[in-house]
Coordinates of C-alpha atoms in Angstrom, one line a residue:
D1 CA 16.1 -15.9 -28.8
K2 CA 16.4 -19.0 -30.9
T3 CA 17.4 -21.2 -28.0
D4 CA 14.5 -20.4 -25.7
A5 CA 10.8 -21.3 -26.5
Q6 CA 9.6 -18.6 -24.0
V7 CA 8.1 -15.6 -25.7
T8 CA 9.3 -12.5 -23.9
T9 CA 9.1 -8.8 -24.5
S10 CA 11.6 -6.6 -22.6
V11 CA 10.9 -2.9 -22.2
S12 CA 14.4 -1.4 -21.5
N13 CA 15.2 1.7 -19.4
A14 CA 15.8 3.6 -22.7
Y15 CA 12.1 3.2 -23.6
I16 CA 11.0 3.9 -20.1
K17 CA 12.9 7.2 -20.2
Q18 CA 11.6 8.2 -23.7
L19 CA 8.0 7.1 -23.3
G20 CA 6.0 9.2 -20.9
S21 CA 3.3 7.7 -18.7
A22 CA 0.3 9.7 -17.5
S23 CA -0.3 7.2 -14.7
R24 CA 3.4 7.0 -13.8
A25 CA 3.0 3.3 -13.2
A26 CA 5.8 0.9 -14.0
L27 CA 3.4 -1.8 -15.1
S28 CA 1.9 0.5 -17.7
Y29 CA 4.9 -0.3 -20.0
A30 CA 3.7 -4.0 -20.1
D31 CA 1.1 -2.7 -22.5
L32 CA 3.8 -2.5 -25.2
A33 CA 4.0 -6.3 -25.4
P34 CA 1.9 -7.9 -28.1
G35 CA -1.2 -9.7 -26.8
V36 CA -1.2 -7.8 -23.5
T37 CA -4.1 -5.6 -22.3
L38 CA -3.5 -3.9 -19.0
T39 CA -6.1 -2.4 -16.7
L40 CA -4.5 0.0 -14.3
Q41 CA -6.1 0.4 -10.9
A42 CA -5.2 1.9 -7.5
S43 CA -2.2 -0.3 -6.9
A44 CA -0.6 0.5 -10.2
G45 CA 2.5 1.8 -8.5
A46 CA 3.1 5.5 -8.5
A47 CA -0.5 6.0 -9.5
A48 CA -2.3 5.9 -6.1
N49 CA -2.7 4.2 -2.8
L50 CA -2.3 0.6 -2.3
C51 CA -5.7 -1.1 -2.4
I52 CA -6.3 -4.5 -0.9
T53 CA -9.4 -5.4 -3.0
C54 CA -8.4 -3.8 -6.2
G55 CA -5.3 -3.5 -8.3
T56 CA -3.7 -3.7 -11.8
R57 CA -4.6 -6.7 -13.8
A58 CA -3.6 -8.0 -17.3
N59 CA -5.2 -10.0 -20.0
V60 CA -2.5 -11.9 -21.9
N61 CA -3.4 -13.6 -25.2
G62 CA -7.0 -13.8 -24.2
S63 CA -6.6 -15.3 -20.8
F64 CA -8.7 -14.1 -17.8
D65 CA -7.2 -11.1 -16.0
A66 CA -6.7 -13.2 -12.8
R67 CA -4.5 -15.6 -14.6
S68 CA -1.3 -13.5 -14.8
T69 CA 1.5 -13.1 -12.2
Y70 CA 3.6 -10.1 -11.2
Y71 CA 7.1 -10.0 -9.9
L72 CA 9.4 -7.4 -8.4
D73 CA 13.1 -8.2 -8.8
G74 CA 12.0 -11.9 -9.3
I75 CA 9.8 -12.3 -6.2
Q76 CA 6.0 -12.5 -6.3
N77 CA 4.3 -9.2 -6.0
F78 CA 0.6 -9.9 -6.3
G79 CA -2.2 -10.2 -3.7
A80 CA -4.4 -13.1 -2.7
Y81 CA -7.5 -11.1 -3.8
R82 CA -8.1 -12.1 -7.5
N83 CA -4.4 -12.3 -8.1
Y84 CA -4.1 -8.6 -8.7
A85 CA -0.8 -6.8 -8.7
L86 CA 0.5 -5.0 -5.6
Q87 CA 2.5 -1.8 -5.5
F88 CA 5.5 -1.3 -7.7
P89 CA 8.3 1.4 -7.6
S90 CA 8.0 4.6 -9.6
P91 CA 9.4 4.4 -13.2
D92 CA 12.4 6.5 -12.2
A93 CA 13.6 3.4 -10.2
V94 CA 12.9 0.8 -12.9
Q95 CA 15.6 -0.7 -15.1
E96 CA 13.4 -3.0 -17.2
V97 CA 9.9 -4.4 -17.5
S98 CA 9.9 -8.0 -18.8
V99 CA 6.7 -9.5 -20.1
S100 CA 6.5 -13.2 -20.7
T101 CA 3.4 -14.1 -22.8
S102 CA 3.8 -17.7 -24.0
N103 CA 5.7 -20.9 -23.0
T104 CA 6.5 -19.2 -19.7
S105 CA 9.4 -20.7 -17.7
A106 CA 8.6 -23.0 -14.8
Q107 CA 9.8 -20.4 -12.4
Y108 CA 6.7 -18.4 -13.3
G109 CA 4.4 -21.4 -13.0
A110 CA 1.8 -20.0 -10.6
Q111 CA -0.7 -19.1 -13.3
M112 CA -1.5 -20.1 -16.9
G113 CA -1.4 -16.5 -18.2
G114 CA 1.6 -14.2 -18.6
A115 CA 4.3 -13.2 -16.2
I116 CA 5.4 -9.6 -15.7
N117 CA 8.7 -8.9 -13.9
V118 CA 9.8 -5.4 -13.0
V119 CA 13.5 -5.1 -12.5
T120 CA 14.8 -2.2 -10.4
K121 CA 18.0 -0.2 -11.1
S122 CA 21.4 -0.9 -9.5
G123 CA 24.2 1.4 -8.6
T124 CA 27.4 1.7 -10.8
N125 CA 30.9 3.1 -10.4
H126 CA 29.5 6.6 -10.9
F127 CA 27.0 8.5 -8.9
H128 CA 23.8 9.1 -10.6
G129 CA 20.4 10.5 -9.4
D130 CA 17.4 12.5 -10.3
A131 CA 14.6 14.5 -8.6
F132 CA 11.1 14.9 -9.9
Y133 CA 7.9 16.8 -9.3
F134 CA 4.8 15.6 -11.1
F135 CA 1.5 17.5 -11.0
S136 CA -1.6 18.2 -13.1
P137 CA -2.1 21.9 -13.5
E138 CA -5.7 23.0 -13.3
A139 CA -5.3 25.3 -16.3
L140 CA -4.5 22.3 -18.5
S141 CA -7.2 20.0 -17.1
A142 CA -10.5 19.5 -18.9
N143 CA -13.9 19.4 -17.1
D144 CA -15.5 16.0 -17.0
A145 CA -18.7 15.2 -18.9
G146 CA -20.9 14.9 -15.8
R147 CA -20.0 18.3 -14.5
K148 CA -20.6 19.8 -17.9
F149 CA -24.1 18.3 -18.1
Y150 CA -25.0 20.0 -14.8
N151 CA -23.2 23.2 -15.8
S152 CA -20.8 22.8 -12.9
P153 CA -17.3 24.3 -12.9
K154 CA -14.4 21.9 -13.0
V155 CA -12.9 20.9 -9.7
P156 CA -9.3 21.8 -8.7
N157 CA -6.8 19.1 -9.5
K158 CA -4.5 18.6 -6.5
L159 CA -2.6 15.5 -7.5
K160 CA 1.1 15.7 -6.8
E161 CA 4.1 13.3 -6.8
V162 CA 7.5 14.3 -5.6
G163 CA 10.6 12.2 -5.1
G164 CA 14.0 11.2 -6.4
T165 CA 16.7 8.5 -6.9
L166 CA 20.4 8.1 -6.1
G167 CA 22.8 5.4 -6.9
G168 CA 26.6 4.9 -6.9
P169 CA 29.5 3.0 -5.6
V170 CA 30.2 2.0 -2.0
I171 CA 33.4 0.2 -2.9
R172 CA 34.4 0.7 -6.6
N173 CA 34.0 -2.4 -8.8
K174 CA 32.6 -4.4 -5.8
T175 CA 29.7 -2.9 -3.8
F176 CA 27.0 -0.6 -5.2
F177 CA 23.9 1.0 -3.8
F178 CA 20.7 2.4 -5.2
A179 CA 17.8 4.1 -3.4
S180 CA 14.6 5.9 -4.4
Y181 CA 11.7 7.7 -2.6
Q182 CA 8.4 9.0 -3.8
R183 CA 5.5 10.7 -2.0
Y184 CA 2.0 10.8 -3.6
T185 CA -0.7 13.1 -2.5
N186 CA -4.2 13.7 -3.9
S187 CA -6.8 15.8 -2.3
S188 CA -8.7 16.7 -5.5
A189 CA -12.4 17.3 -5.1
Q190 CA -14.8 14.7 -6.7
E191 CA -18.5 14.6 -7.3
Q192 CA -21.2 12.0 -7.1
S193 CA -24.7 12.2 -8.6
G194 CA -26.1 8.6 -8.5
A195 CA -28.4 9.0 -5.5
R196 CA -32.0 10.1 -5.8
P197 CA -33.3 11.0 -2.3
G198 CA -36.7 12.4 -1.4
T199 CA -38.0 15.9 -1.1
P200 CA -38.2 17.9 2.2
D201 CA -42.0 17.1 2.3
M202 CA -41.2 13.4 2.0
M203 CA -38.9 13.6 5.0
L204 CA -42.0 14.8 7.0
G205 CA -44.3 12.0 5.7
D206 CA -46.0 13.8 2.7
F207 CA -45.2 11.6 -0.4
G208 CA -47.5 13.5 -2.7
D209 CA -44.5 14.1 -5.0
L210 CA -44.5 10.4 -5.9
L211 CA -47.6 11.1 -8.0
D212 CA -45.7 13.7 -10.0
P213 CA -42.0 12.8 -10.6
A214 CA -39.7 15.4 -12.1
S215 CA -39.8 15.8 -15.9
G216 CA -37.0 13.8 -17.5
S217 CA -36.4 11.6 -14.5
G218 CA -37.8 8.5 -16.2
L219 CA -39.8 7.6 -13.0
A220 CA -43.4 6.6 -13.2
P221 CA -46.1 7.9 -10.7
V222 CA -46.5 5.8 -7.6
Q223 CA -49.7 5.5 -5.5
L224 CA -49.3 4.4 -1.9
Y225 CA -51.7 2.0 -0.2
D226 CA -52.5 1.2 3.4
P227 CA -50.6 -2.0 4.2
N228 CA -53.1 -2.8 7.1
Y229 CA -56.1 -2.8 4.8
P230 CA -57.3 -6.2 3.5
G231 CA -55.7 -6.8 0.1
Q232 CA -54.0 -3.4 0.4
S233 CA -56.7 -2.0 -1.7
Q234 CA -57.2 1.3 0.3
P235 CA -55.2 4.1 -1.5
I236 CA -53.8 6.8 0.7
P237 CA -55.2 10.2 -0.3
N238 CA -52.5 12.3 -2.0
N239 CA -49.9 9.9 -0.6
N240 CA -49.9 12.0 2.5
L241 CA -48.9 9.9 5.5
E242 CA -48.5 13.0 7.6
T243 CA -52.3 13.4 7.9
Y244 CA -53.5 9.8 7.2
I245 CA -54.9 7.6 9.9
S246 CA -55.4 3.9 9.1
P247 CA -59.1 2.9 9.5
V248 CA -57.9 -0.5 10.5
T249 CA -55.6 0.4 13.4
G250 CA -56.8 3.9 14.1
E251 CA -53.1 5.0 14.1
S252 CA -50.7 6.9 11.9
L253 CA -48.4 4.9 9.6
L254 CA -45.4 7.0 10.4
N255 CA -42.7 5.7 12.6
P256 CA -41.2 8.2 15.1
V257 CA -37.8 6.6 14.7
G258 CA -37.9 6.8 11.0
L259 CA -38.9 10.5 11.2
N260 CA -35.9 11.2 13.3
L261 CA -33.6 9.4 11.0
A262 CA -35.0 11.3 8.0
K263 CA -33.7 14.5 9.5
Y264 CA -30.2 13.4 8.6
M265 CA -31.0 12.5 5.0
P266 CA -30.2 14.8 2.1
T267 CA -33.1 16.1 0.0
V268 CA -33.8 17.4 -3.5
A269 CA -36.2 20.1 -4.7
N270 CA -38.2 17.8 -6.9
Y271 CA -38.7 14.0 -6.7
G272 CA -36.6 12.3 -9.3
N273 CA -33.8 14.8 -9.3
Q274 CA -30.3 13.5 -8.7
F275 CA -28.6 14.6 -5.6
I276 CA -25.2 16.1 -6.4
W277 CA -22.6 16.3 -3.7
Q278 CA -18.9 17.1 -3.8
Y279 CA -16.3 15.5 -1.6
T280 CA -12.7 14.8 -1.2
D281 CA -11.0 11.5 -0.4
P282 CA -7.5 12.6 0.5
Q283 CA -4.8 10.1 -0.3
V284 CA -1.2 10.1 0.9
N285 CA 1.2 7.4 -0.2
N286 CA 4.9 6.9 0.4
E287 CA 7.3 4.4 -1.0
I288 CA 11.0 3.7 -0.5
L289 CA 13.4 1.4 -2.4
A290 CA 16.8 0.4 -1.1
K291 CA 19.1 -1.9 -3.1
I292 CA 22.7 -3.3 -2.5
D293 CA 24.7 -5.2 -5.1
Q294 CA 27.9 -7.0 -4.2
S295 CA 30.3 -8.6 -6.7
F296 CA 32.6 -11.5 -5.6
G297 CA 35.0 -11.5 -8.5
N298 CA 33.7 -12.2 -12.0
T299 CA 31.6 -15.3 -11.2
Q300 CA 29.5 -14.5 -8.1
H301 CA 27.0 -11.7 -7.5
L302 CA 24.7 -10.9 -4.6
A303 CA 21.7 -8.5 -4.8
V304 CA 19.5 -7.5 -1.9
S305 CA 16.5 -5.1 -2.5
Y306 CA 14.0 -3.8 0.0
F307 CA 10.8 -2.1 -1.1
H308 CA 8.3 -0.6 1.4
V309 CA 5.0 1.2 0.8
W310 CA 2.7 2.9 3.4
G311 CA -0.3 5.1 2.9
V312 CA -3.7 6.3 4.1
S313 CA -6.9 7.1 2.2
T314 CA -9.9 8.8 3.7
L315 CA -13.2 7.7 2.0
P316 CA -16.4 9.8 2.5
G317 CA -18.7 6.8 2.9
M318 CA -18.7 3.6 4.8
G319 CA -17.6 0.3 3.4
N320 CA -15.7 1.8 0.4
N321 CA -19.1 3.0 -0.9
W322 CA -18.5 6.4 -2.4
N323 CA -22.1 6.6 -3.5
N324 CA -23.1 6.5 0.1
V325 CA -25.3 9.2 1.6
P326 CA -23.4 12.2 3.0
K327 CA -22.9 12.5 6.8
Y328 CA -22.4 8.7 7.1
G329 CA -18.6 8.1 7.4
P330 CA -15.9 8.8 6.8
E331 CA -13.8 5.6 6.6
L332 CA -10.1 5.6 7.1
D333 CA -8.1 3.0 5.1
K334 CA -4.4 2.4 6.0
S335 CA -2.2 0.2 3.9
N336 CA 1.3 -1.2 4.2
Q337 CA 3.4 -3.4 1.9
T338 CA 6.9 -4.8 2.2
D339 CA 9.0 -6.7 -0.3
L340 CA 12.4 -8.2 0.4
S341 CA 14.4 -9.8 -2.4
V342 CA 17.7 -11.6 -2.0
R343 CA 19.3 -13.0 -5.2
Y344 CA 22.6 -14.9 -5.4
S345 CA 24.1 -16.0 -8.7
W346 CA 27.2 -18.1 -9.3
A347 CA 28.8 -19.2 -12.6
P348 CA 31.6 -21.7 -11.8
S349 CA 33.3 -21.1 -15.1
S350 CA 32.7 -19.5 -18.5
S351 CA 31.7 -22.8 -19.9
L352 CA 29.7 -24.2 -17.0
L353 CA 26.4 -22.6 -16.1

């Protein structure tokens, strides 16, 4: 456009139809714009549950990822936490993804980076719709590197997305509607191996294994000392607190409360081994989009769109900590998002805008 200094890349519905997206996220098509690097997270759209403290972010022409803005049918659709994008409709409901990367218009003046606007479809004089079912078959899924290292079989992939769209006339040439629905579920098993708990003997107070860590663990031997002894110079024989009595206090160093808590801790066969545990964090996410377009002759147009998302995710640990010790949790996260857009345009004449 030679009359507009704003640099914009528009990804039309034709490209969205022809280019598949493994994440099924409308924002993923913004990656087609020059100078844009997109990082998809949980709130990428059809990809997963809405996340309050995470989300999709974009680096535009080298700017920080928190310096871009996101819009749905022209209204702001980003959260207060680090300016990350919120949920967007599935690609089946998207007409265009517009990416402004330089000399951005004043209407997108919230941040110094780029502006990404996702425009939803509208109804026409003909009824159109589609239905879809997206899933990842286990037979076509590869095992991840971590499970291969521990010779573990791949976990079942239970990610599924189902939904559809429908649009058409209410009053021909005047009033049109468009609606979409999608349900996302994912109960695929996952695995964590970052924790290195103690051995069964350690849970009873015998820390002799600290003197001989497992081969390949990268851990150095550790000698325990009596904290009550002056200068802590008295080593505890064989690191065995179970039989040790401090010569200073005449009492055991073991705490009865700690021993009871240790009963609930996971253990490994050899000190230094990683504890591998498998879990599921079931996710259920629903989204609906409803849109009405009304034409008042050739010069006036009214569009009202309503987008609502609700979902729930069950995390195995507390505080969003998936590396947490098993048996502590789970945590239930519920999320809701609502967008309402009302747009009215009026061109008094063909020569006056």
